[in-house]
Every structure is written in C-alpha cells, then in structure tokens.
Coordinates of C-alpha atoms and ligand atoms in Angstrom, one line a residue:
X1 CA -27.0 46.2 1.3
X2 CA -29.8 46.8 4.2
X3 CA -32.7 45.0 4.6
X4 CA -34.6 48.0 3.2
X5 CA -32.6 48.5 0.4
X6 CA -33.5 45.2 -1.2
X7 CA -37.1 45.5 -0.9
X8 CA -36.9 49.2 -2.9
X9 CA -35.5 47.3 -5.4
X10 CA -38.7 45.1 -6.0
X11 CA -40.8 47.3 -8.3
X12 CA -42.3 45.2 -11.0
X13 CA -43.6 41.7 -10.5
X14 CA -44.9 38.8 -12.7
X15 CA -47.3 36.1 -11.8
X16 CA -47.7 33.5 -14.1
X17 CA -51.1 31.6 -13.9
X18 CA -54.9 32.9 -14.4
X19 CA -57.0 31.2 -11.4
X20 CA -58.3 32.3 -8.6
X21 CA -54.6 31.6 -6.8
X22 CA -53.0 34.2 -9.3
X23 CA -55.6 36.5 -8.7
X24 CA -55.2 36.6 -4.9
X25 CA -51.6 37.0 -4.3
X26 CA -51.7 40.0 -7.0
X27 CA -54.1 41.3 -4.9
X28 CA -51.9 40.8 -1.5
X29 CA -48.9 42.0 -3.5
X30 CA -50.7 44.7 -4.6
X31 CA -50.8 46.4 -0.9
X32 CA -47.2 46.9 -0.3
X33 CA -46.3 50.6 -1.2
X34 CA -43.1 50.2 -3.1
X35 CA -44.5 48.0 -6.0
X36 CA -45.1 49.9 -9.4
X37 CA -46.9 46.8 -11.3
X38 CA -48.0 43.7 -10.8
X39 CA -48.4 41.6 -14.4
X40 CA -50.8 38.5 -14.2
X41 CA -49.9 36.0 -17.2
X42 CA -52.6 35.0 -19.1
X43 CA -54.8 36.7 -15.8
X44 CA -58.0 37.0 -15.7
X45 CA -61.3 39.3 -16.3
X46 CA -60.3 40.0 -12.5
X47 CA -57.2 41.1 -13.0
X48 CA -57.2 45.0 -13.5
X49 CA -59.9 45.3 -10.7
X50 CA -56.7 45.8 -8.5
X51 CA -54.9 48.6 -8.5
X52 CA -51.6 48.1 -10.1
X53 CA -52.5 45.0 -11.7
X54 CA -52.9 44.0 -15.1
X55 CA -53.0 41.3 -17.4
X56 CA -50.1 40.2 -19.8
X57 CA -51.1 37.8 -22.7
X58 CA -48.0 37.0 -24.7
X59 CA -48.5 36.1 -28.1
X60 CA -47.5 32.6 -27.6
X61 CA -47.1 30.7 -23.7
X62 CA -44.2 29.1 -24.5
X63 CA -41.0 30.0 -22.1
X64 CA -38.7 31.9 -24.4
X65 CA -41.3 34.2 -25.7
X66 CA -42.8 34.7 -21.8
X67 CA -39.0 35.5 -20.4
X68 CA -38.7 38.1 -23.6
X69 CA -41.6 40.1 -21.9
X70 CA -40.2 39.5 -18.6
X71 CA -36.9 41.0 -19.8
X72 CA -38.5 43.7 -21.8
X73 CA -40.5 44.8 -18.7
X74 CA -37.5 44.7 -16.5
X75 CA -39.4 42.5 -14.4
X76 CA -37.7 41.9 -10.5
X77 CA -39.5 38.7 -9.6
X78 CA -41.4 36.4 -11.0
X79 CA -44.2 33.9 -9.2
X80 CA -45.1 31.0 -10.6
X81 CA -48.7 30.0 -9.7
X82 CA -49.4 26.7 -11.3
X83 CA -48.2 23.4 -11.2
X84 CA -48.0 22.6 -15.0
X85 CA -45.4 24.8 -16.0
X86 CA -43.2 24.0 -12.3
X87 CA -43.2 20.2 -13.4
X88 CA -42.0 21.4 -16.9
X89 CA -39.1 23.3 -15.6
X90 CA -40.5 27.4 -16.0
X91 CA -38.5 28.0 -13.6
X92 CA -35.0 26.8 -14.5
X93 CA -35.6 28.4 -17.8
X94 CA -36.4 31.4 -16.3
X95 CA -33.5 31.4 -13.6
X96 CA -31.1 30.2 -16.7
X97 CA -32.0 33.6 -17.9
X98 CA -31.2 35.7 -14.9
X99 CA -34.8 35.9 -13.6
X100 CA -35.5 36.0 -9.7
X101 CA -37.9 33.6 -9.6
X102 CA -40.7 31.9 -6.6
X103 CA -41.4 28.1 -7.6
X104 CA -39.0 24.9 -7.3
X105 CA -37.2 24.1 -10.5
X106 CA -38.5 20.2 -12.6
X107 CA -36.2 18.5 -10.0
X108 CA -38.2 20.4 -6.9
X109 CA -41.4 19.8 -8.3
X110 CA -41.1 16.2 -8.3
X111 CA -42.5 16.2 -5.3
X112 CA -46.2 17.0 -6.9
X113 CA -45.5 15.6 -10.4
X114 CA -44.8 12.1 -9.3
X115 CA -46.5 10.8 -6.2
X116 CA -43.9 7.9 -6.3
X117 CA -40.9 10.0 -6.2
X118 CA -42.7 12.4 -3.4
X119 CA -43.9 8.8 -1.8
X120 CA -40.1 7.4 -1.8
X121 CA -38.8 10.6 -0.6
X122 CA -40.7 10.5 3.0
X123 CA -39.7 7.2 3.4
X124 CA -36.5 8.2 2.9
X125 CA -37.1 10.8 5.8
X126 CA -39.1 9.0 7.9
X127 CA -41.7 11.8 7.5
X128 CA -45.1 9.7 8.2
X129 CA -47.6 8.5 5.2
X130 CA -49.9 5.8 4.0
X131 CA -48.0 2.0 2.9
X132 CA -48.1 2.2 -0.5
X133 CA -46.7 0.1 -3.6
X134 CA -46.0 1.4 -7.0
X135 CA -46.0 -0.5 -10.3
X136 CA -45.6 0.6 -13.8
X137 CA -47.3 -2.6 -14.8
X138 CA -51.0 -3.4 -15.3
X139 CA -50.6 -7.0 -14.2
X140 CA -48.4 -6.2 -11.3
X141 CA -50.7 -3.8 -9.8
X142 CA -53.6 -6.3 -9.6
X143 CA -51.4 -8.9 -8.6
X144 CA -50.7 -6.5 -5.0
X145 CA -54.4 -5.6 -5.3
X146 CA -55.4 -9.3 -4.5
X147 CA -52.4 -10.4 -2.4
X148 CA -53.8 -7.7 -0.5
X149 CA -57.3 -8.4 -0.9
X150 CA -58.7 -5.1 0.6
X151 CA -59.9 -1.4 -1.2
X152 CA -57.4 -0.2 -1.3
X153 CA -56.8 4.1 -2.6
X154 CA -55.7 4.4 -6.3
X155 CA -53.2 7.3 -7.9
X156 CA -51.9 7.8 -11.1
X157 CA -48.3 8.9 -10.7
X158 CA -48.1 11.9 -12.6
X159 CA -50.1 15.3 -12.7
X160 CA -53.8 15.0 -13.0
X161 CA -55.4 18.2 -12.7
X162 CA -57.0 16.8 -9.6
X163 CA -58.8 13.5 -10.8
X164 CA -56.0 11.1 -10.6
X165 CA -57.0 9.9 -6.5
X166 CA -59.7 7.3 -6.5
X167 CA -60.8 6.3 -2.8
X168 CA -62.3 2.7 -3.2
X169 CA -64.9 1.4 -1.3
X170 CA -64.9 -2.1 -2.7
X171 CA -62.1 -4.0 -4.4
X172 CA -64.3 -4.2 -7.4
X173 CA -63.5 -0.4 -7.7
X174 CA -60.4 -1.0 -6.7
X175 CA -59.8 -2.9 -9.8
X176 CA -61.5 -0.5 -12.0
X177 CA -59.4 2.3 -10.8
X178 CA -55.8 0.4 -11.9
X179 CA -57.9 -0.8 -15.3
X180 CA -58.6 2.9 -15.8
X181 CA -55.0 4.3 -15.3
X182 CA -53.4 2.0 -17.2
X183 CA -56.0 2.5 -20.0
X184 CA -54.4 5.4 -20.6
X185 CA -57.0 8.2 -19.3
X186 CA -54.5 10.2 -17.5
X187 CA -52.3 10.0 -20.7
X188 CA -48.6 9.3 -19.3
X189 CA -49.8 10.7 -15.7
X190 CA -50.7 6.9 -15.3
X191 CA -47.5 5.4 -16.8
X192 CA -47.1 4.5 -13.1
X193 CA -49.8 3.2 -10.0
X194 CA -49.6 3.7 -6.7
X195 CA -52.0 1.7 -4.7
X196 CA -52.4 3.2 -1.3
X197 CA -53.7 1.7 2.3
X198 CA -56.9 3.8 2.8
X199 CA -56.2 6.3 6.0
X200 CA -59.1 7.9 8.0
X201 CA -59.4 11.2 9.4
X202 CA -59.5 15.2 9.3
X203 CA -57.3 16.5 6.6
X204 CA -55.7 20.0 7.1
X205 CA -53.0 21.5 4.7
X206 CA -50.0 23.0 5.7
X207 CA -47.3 25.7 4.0
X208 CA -44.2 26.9 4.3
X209 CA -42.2 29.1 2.4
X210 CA -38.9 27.8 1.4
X211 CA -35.7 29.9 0.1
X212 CA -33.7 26.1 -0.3
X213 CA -32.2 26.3 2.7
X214 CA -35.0 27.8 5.5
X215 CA -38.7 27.8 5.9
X216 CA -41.4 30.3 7.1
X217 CA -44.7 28.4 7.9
X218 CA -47.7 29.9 7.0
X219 CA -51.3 29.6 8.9
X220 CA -53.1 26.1 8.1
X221 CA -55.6 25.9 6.0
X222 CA -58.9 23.8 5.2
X223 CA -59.8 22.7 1.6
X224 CA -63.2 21.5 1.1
X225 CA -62.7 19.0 -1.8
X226 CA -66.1 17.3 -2.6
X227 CA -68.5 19.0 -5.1
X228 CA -71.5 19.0 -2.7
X229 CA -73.0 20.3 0.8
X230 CA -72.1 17.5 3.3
X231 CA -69.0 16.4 1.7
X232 CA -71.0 14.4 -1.0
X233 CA -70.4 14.4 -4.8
X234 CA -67.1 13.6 -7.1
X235 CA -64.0 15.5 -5.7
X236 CA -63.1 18.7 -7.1
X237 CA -60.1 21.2 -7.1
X238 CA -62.0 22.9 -3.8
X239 CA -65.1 24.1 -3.0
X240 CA -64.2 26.7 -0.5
X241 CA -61.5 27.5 2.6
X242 CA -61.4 29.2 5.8
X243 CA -58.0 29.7 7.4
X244 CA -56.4 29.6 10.0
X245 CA -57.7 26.0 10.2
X246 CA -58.4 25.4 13.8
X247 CA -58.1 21.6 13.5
X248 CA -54.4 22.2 14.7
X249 CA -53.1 25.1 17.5
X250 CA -49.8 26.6 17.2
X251 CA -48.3 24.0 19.3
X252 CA -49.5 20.9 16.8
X253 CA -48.5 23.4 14.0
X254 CA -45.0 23.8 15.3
X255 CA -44.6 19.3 15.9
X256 CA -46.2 19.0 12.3
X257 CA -43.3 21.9 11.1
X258 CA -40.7 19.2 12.7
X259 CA -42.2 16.3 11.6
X260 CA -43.2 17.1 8.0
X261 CA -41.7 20.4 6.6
X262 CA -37.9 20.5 7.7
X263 CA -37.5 16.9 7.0
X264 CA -39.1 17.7 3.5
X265 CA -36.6 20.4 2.7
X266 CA -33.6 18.4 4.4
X267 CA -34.5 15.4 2.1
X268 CA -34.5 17.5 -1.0
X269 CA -31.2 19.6 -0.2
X270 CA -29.7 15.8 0.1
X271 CA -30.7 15.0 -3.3
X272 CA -28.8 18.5 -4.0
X273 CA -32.0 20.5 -5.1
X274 CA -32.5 24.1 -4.2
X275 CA -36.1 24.2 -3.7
X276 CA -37.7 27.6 -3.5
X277 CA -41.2 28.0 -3.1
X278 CA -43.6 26.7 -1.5
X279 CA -44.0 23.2 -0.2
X280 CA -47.8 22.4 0.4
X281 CA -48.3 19.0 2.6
X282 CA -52.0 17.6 2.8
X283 CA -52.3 15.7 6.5
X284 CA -54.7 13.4 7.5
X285 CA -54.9 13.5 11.0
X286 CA -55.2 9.7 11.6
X287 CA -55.8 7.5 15.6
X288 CA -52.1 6.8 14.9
X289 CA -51.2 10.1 14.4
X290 CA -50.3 13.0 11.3
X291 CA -49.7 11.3 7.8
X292 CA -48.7 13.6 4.7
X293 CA -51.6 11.9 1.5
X294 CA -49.7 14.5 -0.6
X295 CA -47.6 16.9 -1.5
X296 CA -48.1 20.2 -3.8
X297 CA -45.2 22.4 -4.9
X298 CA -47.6 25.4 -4.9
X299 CA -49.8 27.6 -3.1
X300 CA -53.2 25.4 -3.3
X301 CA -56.5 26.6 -4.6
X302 CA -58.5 27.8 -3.2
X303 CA -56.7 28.2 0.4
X304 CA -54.5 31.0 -1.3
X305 CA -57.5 32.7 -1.5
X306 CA -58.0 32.3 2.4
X307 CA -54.9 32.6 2.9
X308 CA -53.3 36.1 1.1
X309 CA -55.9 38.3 3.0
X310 CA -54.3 37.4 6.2
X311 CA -50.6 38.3 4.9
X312 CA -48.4 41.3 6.1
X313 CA -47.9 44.0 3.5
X314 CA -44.4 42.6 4.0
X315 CA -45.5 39.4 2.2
X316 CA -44.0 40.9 -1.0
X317 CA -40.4 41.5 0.6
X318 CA -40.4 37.9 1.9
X319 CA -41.1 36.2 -1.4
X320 CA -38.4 38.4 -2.8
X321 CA -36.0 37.0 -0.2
X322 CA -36.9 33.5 -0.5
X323 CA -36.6 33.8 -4.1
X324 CA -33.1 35.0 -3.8
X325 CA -31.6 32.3 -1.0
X326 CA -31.8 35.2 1.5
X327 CA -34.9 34.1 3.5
X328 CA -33.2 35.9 6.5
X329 CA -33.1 39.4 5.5
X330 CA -36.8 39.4 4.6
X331 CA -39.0 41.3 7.2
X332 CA -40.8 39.1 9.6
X333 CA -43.9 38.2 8.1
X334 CA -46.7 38.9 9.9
X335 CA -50.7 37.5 10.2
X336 CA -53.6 39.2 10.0
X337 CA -55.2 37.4 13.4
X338 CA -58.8 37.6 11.7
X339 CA -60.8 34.2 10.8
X340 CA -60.5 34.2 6.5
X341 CA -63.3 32.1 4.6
X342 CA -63.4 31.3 0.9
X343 CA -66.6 30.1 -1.3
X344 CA -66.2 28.8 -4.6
X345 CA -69.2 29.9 -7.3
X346 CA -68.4 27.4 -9.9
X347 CA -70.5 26.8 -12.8
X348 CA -73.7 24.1 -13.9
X349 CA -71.7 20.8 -14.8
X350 CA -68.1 21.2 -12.9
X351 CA -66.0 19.5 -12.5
X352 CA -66.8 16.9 -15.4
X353 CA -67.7 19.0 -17.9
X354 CA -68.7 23.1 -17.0
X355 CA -70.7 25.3 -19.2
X356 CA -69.4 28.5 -20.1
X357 CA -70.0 32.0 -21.8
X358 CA -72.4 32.9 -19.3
X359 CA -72.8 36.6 -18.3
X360 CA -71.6 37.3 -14.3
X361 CA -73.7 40.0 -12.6
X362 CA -71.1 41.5 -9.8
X363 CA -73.2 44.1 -7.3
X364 CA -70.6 44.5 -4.6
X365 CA -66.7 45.4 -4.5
X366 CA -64.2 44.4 -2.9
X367 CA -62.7 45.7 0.1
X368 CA -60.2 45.5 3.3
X369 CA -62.4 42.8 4.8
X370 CA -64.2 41.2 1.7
X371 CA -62.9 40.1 -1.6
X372 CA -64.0 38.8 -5.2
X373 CA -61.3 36.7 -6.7
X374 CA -61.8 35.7 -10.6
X375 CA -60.8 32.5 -11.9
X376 CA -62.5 31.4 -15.1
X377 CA -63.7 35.0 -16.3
X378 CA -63.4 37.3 -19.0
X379 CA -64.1 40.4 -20.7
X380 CA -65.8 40.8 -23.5
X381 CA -65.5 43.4 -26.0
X382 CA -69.2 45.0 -24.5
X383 CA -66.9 45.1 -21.2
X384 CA -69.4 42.2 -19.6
X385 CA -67.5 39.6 -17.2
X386 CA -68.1 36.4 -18.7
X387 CA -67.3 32.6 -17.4
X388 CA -64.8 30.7 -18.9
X389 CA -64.0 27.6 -16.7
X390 CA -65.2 25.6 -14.1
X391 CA -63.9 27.4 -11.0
X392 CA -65.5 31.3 -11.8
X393 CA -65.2 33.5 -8.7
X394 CA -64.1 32.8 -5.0
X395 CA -65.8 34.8 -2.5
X396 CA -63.8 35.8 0.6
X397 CA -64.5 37.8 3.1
X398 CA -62.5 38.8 6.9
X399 CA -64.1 38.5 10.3
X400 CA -62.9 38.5 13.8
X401 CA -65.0 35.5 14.3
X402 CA -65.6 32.6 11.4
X403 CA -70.1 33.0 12.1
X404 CA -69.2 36.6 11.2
X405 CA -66.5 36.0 8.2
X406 CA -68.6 33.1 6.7
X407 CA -71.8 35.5 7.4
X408 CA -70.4 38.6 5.4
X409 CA -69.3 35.8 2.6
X410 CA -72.6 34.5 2.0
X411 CA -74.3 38.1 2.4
X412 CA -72.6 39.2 -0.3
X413 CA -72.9 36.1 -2.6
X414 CA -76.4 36.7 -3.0
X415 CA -75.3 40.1 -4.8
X416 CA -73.2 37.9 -7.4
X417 CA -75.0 35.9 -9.8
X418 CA -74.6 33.8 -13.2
X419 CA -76.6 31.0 -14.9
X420 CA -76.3 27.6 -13.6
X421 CA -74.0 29.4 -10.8
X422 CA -73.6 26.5 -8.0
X423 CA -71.6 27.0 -4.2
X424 CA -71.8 25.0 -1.4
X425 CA -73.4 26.2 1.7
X426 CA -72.1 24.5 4.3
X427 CA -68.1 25.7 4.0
X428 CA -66.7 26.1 6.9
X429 CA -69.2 23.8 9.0
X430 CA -66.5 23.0 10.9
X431 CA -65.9 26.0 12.6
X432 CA -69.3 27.9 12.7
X433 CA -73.0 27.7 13.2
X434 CA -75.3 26.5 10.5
Ligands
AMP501 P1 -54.9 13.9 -3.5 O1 -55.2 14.3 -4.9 O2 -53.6 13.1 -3.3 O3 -55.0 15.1 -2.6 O4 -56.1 13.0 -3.0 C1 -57.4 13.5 -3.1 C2 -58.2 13.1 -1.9 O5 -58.2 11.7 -1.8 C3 -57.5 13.6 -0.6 O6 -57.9 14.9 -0.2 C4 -58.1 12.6 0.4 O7 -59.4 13.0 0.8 C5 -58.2 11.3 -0.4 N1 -57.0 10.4 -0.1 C6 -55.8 10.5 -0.7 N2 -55.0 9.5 -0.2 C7 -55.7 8.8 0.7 C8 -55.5 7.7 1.5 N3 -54.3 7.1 1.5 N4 -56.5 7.3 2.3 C9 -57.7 7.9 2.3 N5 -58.0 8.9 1.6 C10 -57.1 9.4 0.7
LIG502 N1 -57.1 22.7 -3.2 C1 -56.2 21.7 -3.5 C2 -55.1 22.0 -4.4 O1 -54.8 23.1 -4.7 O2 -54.4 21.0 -4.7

C-alpha cells in the first residue's frame, strides 16, 4: 500500500482528554485535508470552535463504554491526551479491541507513573540524572535523610497531578516532605519516596515521537512552572511556553537525542514494551552537564500548546504511522520555523483551590498566527463560556521573532477577560524584551 494510501484512510479521529493539550492537537489535526471529524472526549467549551471538531461525552468514562463509541463511530485513530488513563492501561484496552491507538500501554507509562521505575530505568541505561534513593518506608527514608544530612528534593512515586515534587531548602523541610507522603496525601502515589540530590540549572523539555521501534524529535520546548512573575509562587502544571526553546541549538538537540531519547526507547524495547507515543524528558541543564528530573509519557501542558502551531499539516499522517509501528512510511514531518508563545489565563486561587462558574468574555478569534485554546471551560445552556478548572484558556500566538509572538499574545489577552482571571507577564523572559 503507498504512502498516500494510508493516510486516505485516516478520516475520523478520537482524542481523549479535555485540557488545553486536547484542544491544541484537534486544532493541528484539524488542518490536514483528508480528515472528516475530529471527536474530543469529554472536550471542552473550545472544542467546536474548530472546524471539524466536536465534543463526545459518553454516558459513562469508563473503557468499555468509550471503545463502544469508538467502534460505533468507526473511529481510525485514537490519541490519548492525559496521563491518568495511560498509567491505567486505555490504551491496551483499546488496542485489545482492534483500536489504532497514540499513547504507551500501563507497562510504557511506567516511566511517568512511577518515578522509581523511570529512575531505575536510566540507570540501567546510563542516561544521566540526579542520585537518588527510594524507600517504601517512613523510617527508612529519614534514616537516608540524615545519613545524608543535606535538603535534599522529595517525590512521591506515583502520579500526582503535579504536586508530588517538593524542592527543600532546609532539611527541616526535607523532613516534612517524607512526613507528608507517607501521611498519605498523595493516597498510594506516596506508597513509595524518592529522595533526590537537588540539581541546579535551566530546564528545557524535550519530545519525540515514538512508533516502539524509531523516534521523530520534536522542537524543545520551555515550561514555565511557578505560579508567579519572576519564577515565584507554588509550582503549577505551567504558566505559559514558547517553543522552539533556544536554550539548546540543533546540534545540543541532536547529543541530547543520543544521550536521552534513543537510550530511553532501547531500555524499554529490552524490557519487551512497545512503547508508542510520546516520550517527554524534562533536562536540567546542570555545570556537569544534561540530567533527565523526569520523564512524561505525554505531550506536556502547556508546551503542546506551543508546540502544535508549529506542526506540518502532515502531523496527522505521522501519528497515524507511529501508531501503527510504521514510523517510516509517514511523511516527513515538517516545522513551522516561526517563534510560538503560550500564556496561561488561569483562575483567582489556582493551583490550590480555583474558583469557578465565572463568565469568559472572548473578543478576538483565532487564526493562522494566533490561537485561543480552552481548558477548563464550558457552555452553558445561554451559550455563555464559562470556567470550570484551574487552567481556563492558553493564549498563543505565531511570530517570526519571540518580541513579536509574545507581543501579539499579550495584545490580544487584554480582549479576553473573566473574574479573578490571573497570567503571568513575564513568559518568555528568556527570550524577549520586557
Ligand atoms: P517534576 O514534577 O518531577 O517535574 O518536578 C517539578 C519541578 O521540581 C521540576 O520542574 C524542577 O524545577 C524541580 N526538580 C525536580 N527534581 C529536581 C532535582 N533533583 N533538583 C532540583 N530541582 C528539581
Ligand atoms: N507542563 C508540564 C507537564 O505537562 O507535565
């Protein structure tokens, strides 16, 4: 079958997820030509603002009834967004039931859902990270705390929405931080500790896109993680991106492709997995070189959002590929060579505890070089956009430089507007003028 046979046959898509991440790869899916409908499951109230898109809320969000609908809808390929439902094995189930489907299987996402299997697994490979210890015991973990006798950073093994990493400054905190995993906050995310020597330096996040057996990397991207203008404030999910991160050229980008991403997916096909999707390494570029602080088995929020404006019209194709093990008779992907920046509106009292209901006033649209992607919003029956979560709307706009994408961004963020509405003003101080 030719190369242009296969991608005819992608017509229908499902993306399963409803943030901002969901919301921006319907949108860049929704550009290639040969794709009748793009389903976003739950969605968002951003959803249908696309053409082709809509949102699909099954009755119920459990597997069985969400592969039904894929199966009624003669769905092609299915994108999982999220890394709840990856750890919990979506996409086996979904695979088990002839599905096409982008996102590692339980074993694959491992390398998210438990920092001490991920942790274990670069050792394995050499790849380069922090020293670290692991204990599944209380005691044990402040025993290493003050044989060590220095801050040291703390992580609940399992998924934690995001809250799990604490970066002591004192051992005092340090303490704390074990006393609080094993009380049982995380619930069995901190069955496990891992107590981590504290790195220094820029952090940059990295992609490929894996079919199992071959990668494509993607252009770096920068997270902003802390709540408030000058990298202040509790951390966060992200605050805002710009990508292609500068912080590394193509040359670095290729080394850190050696270094960290082949020898990822090498040390996963040993342990026999399959792993389609995408692996997402956070790097801290420390004085003694590039170390991986994490893993994700997803695209991460809110760099997707960055990120999809820059993608091909061929991006579709290429997921399709991977998806199927056939990386190599995707078309080659190309980049938009424009600087992409991403601003997160999130609402009063995020990330502890965000109000909601509040009516969003939109007055601009979105177009080739500027985007609105919803995360928590809604539509009410008076056909108002309402919030619903902490992370509301990402505002993204194109530019050939990052003064002028960051400029148009911000421009057209004073036409959006909720109450209690709250974005950081210095994304992207990195790479442009303030
Ligand atoms: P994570 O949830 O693993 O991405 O961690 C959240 C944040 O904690 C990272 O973005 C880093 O800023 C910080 N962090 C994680 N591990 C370390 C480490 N070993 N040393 C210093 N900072 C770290
Ligand atoms: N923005 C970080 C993440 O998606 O994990």
């Amino acid at each position: 079958m030719s190369k242009n046979q296969r991608a005819e046959e992608l017509k229908r898509i499902l993306i399963v997820g409803g943030g901002g991440r969901e919301n921006s790869i319907a949108w860049a899916l929704s550009k290639n030509q040969s794709i009748e409908q793009i389903y976003v499951c739950p969605g968002n109230g951003g959803t249908s603002n696309f053409k082709k898109c809509i949102c699909l809320k099954p009755k119920s969000e459990d597997a069985k009834t969400i592969i039904t609908e894929c199966q009624r809808l003669e769905i092609n390929l299915v994108i999982i967004g999220p890394e709840v439902p990856l750890a919990q094995g979506l996409a086996d189930k979904m695979r088990e039931a002839g599905l096409t489907v982008f996102g590692p299987g339980k074993d694959g996402a491992q390398l998210e859902a438990s920092k001490e299997w991920s942790k274990a697994l670069m050792i394995e490979n050499k790849i380069p990270t922090a020293k670290y210890w692991s204990t599944g015991s209380e005691e044990e973990a402040l025993e290493i705390l003050k044989r060590l006798n220095q801050p040291l950073v703390i992580k609940a093994d399992g998924l934690a929405a995001g809250k799990g990493v604490t970066v002591c400054e004192t051992i005092k905190q340090s303490k704390e931080a074990i006393q609080e995993i094993f009380s049982g906050k995380f619930g069995s995310a901190g069955d496990k500790v891992i107590l981590e020597e504290k790195i220094e330096g820029p952090e940059v996040s990295i992609f490929a896109l894996c079919d199992g057996e071959k990668l494509i990397v993607l252009p770096p991207a920068q997270d902003h993680k802390r709540l408030l203008d000058g990298d202040n404030g509790p951390n966060t999910g992200g605050m805002g991106a710009y990508a292609p991160a500068r912080l590394i050229d193509e040359e670095e980008l290729k080394k850190l492709t050696d270094l960290v991403l082949i020898p990822t997916l090498k040390g996963l096909k040993k342990k026999k997995i399959k792993y389609i999707g995408v692996i997402y390494a956070g790097l801290m570029l420390t004085s003694s070189g590039p170390k991986v602080i994490e893993f994700n088995c997803r695209f991460g929020d809110p760099e997707c959002q960055a990120l999809m404006p820059l993608m091909g019209e061929e991006f579709a194709s290429v997921l399709f590929a991977c998806s199927r093990g056939e990386i190599e008779t995707a078309p080659k992907l190309t980049f938009n060579s424009e600087c992409s920046a991403c601003i997160v509106a999130a609402s009063k009292g995020y990330p502890e505890s965000p109000q909601t209901g509040k009516k969003i006033d939109i007055r601009v649209e979105s177009d080739s070089s500027f985007q609105v992607f919803h995360a928590g919003t809604t539509i009410d029956e008076f056909d108002n956009i309402i919030t619903t979560g902490g992370r509301v709307l990402s505002i993204v706009a194109q530019g050939e430089s990052f003064d002028k994408a960051f400029e148009l961004a911000y421009a057209n963020l004073k036409q959006i507007n909720f109450e209690g509405m709250h974005f950081r003003k210095d994304i992207g101080y990195q790479v442009r003028k303030i």
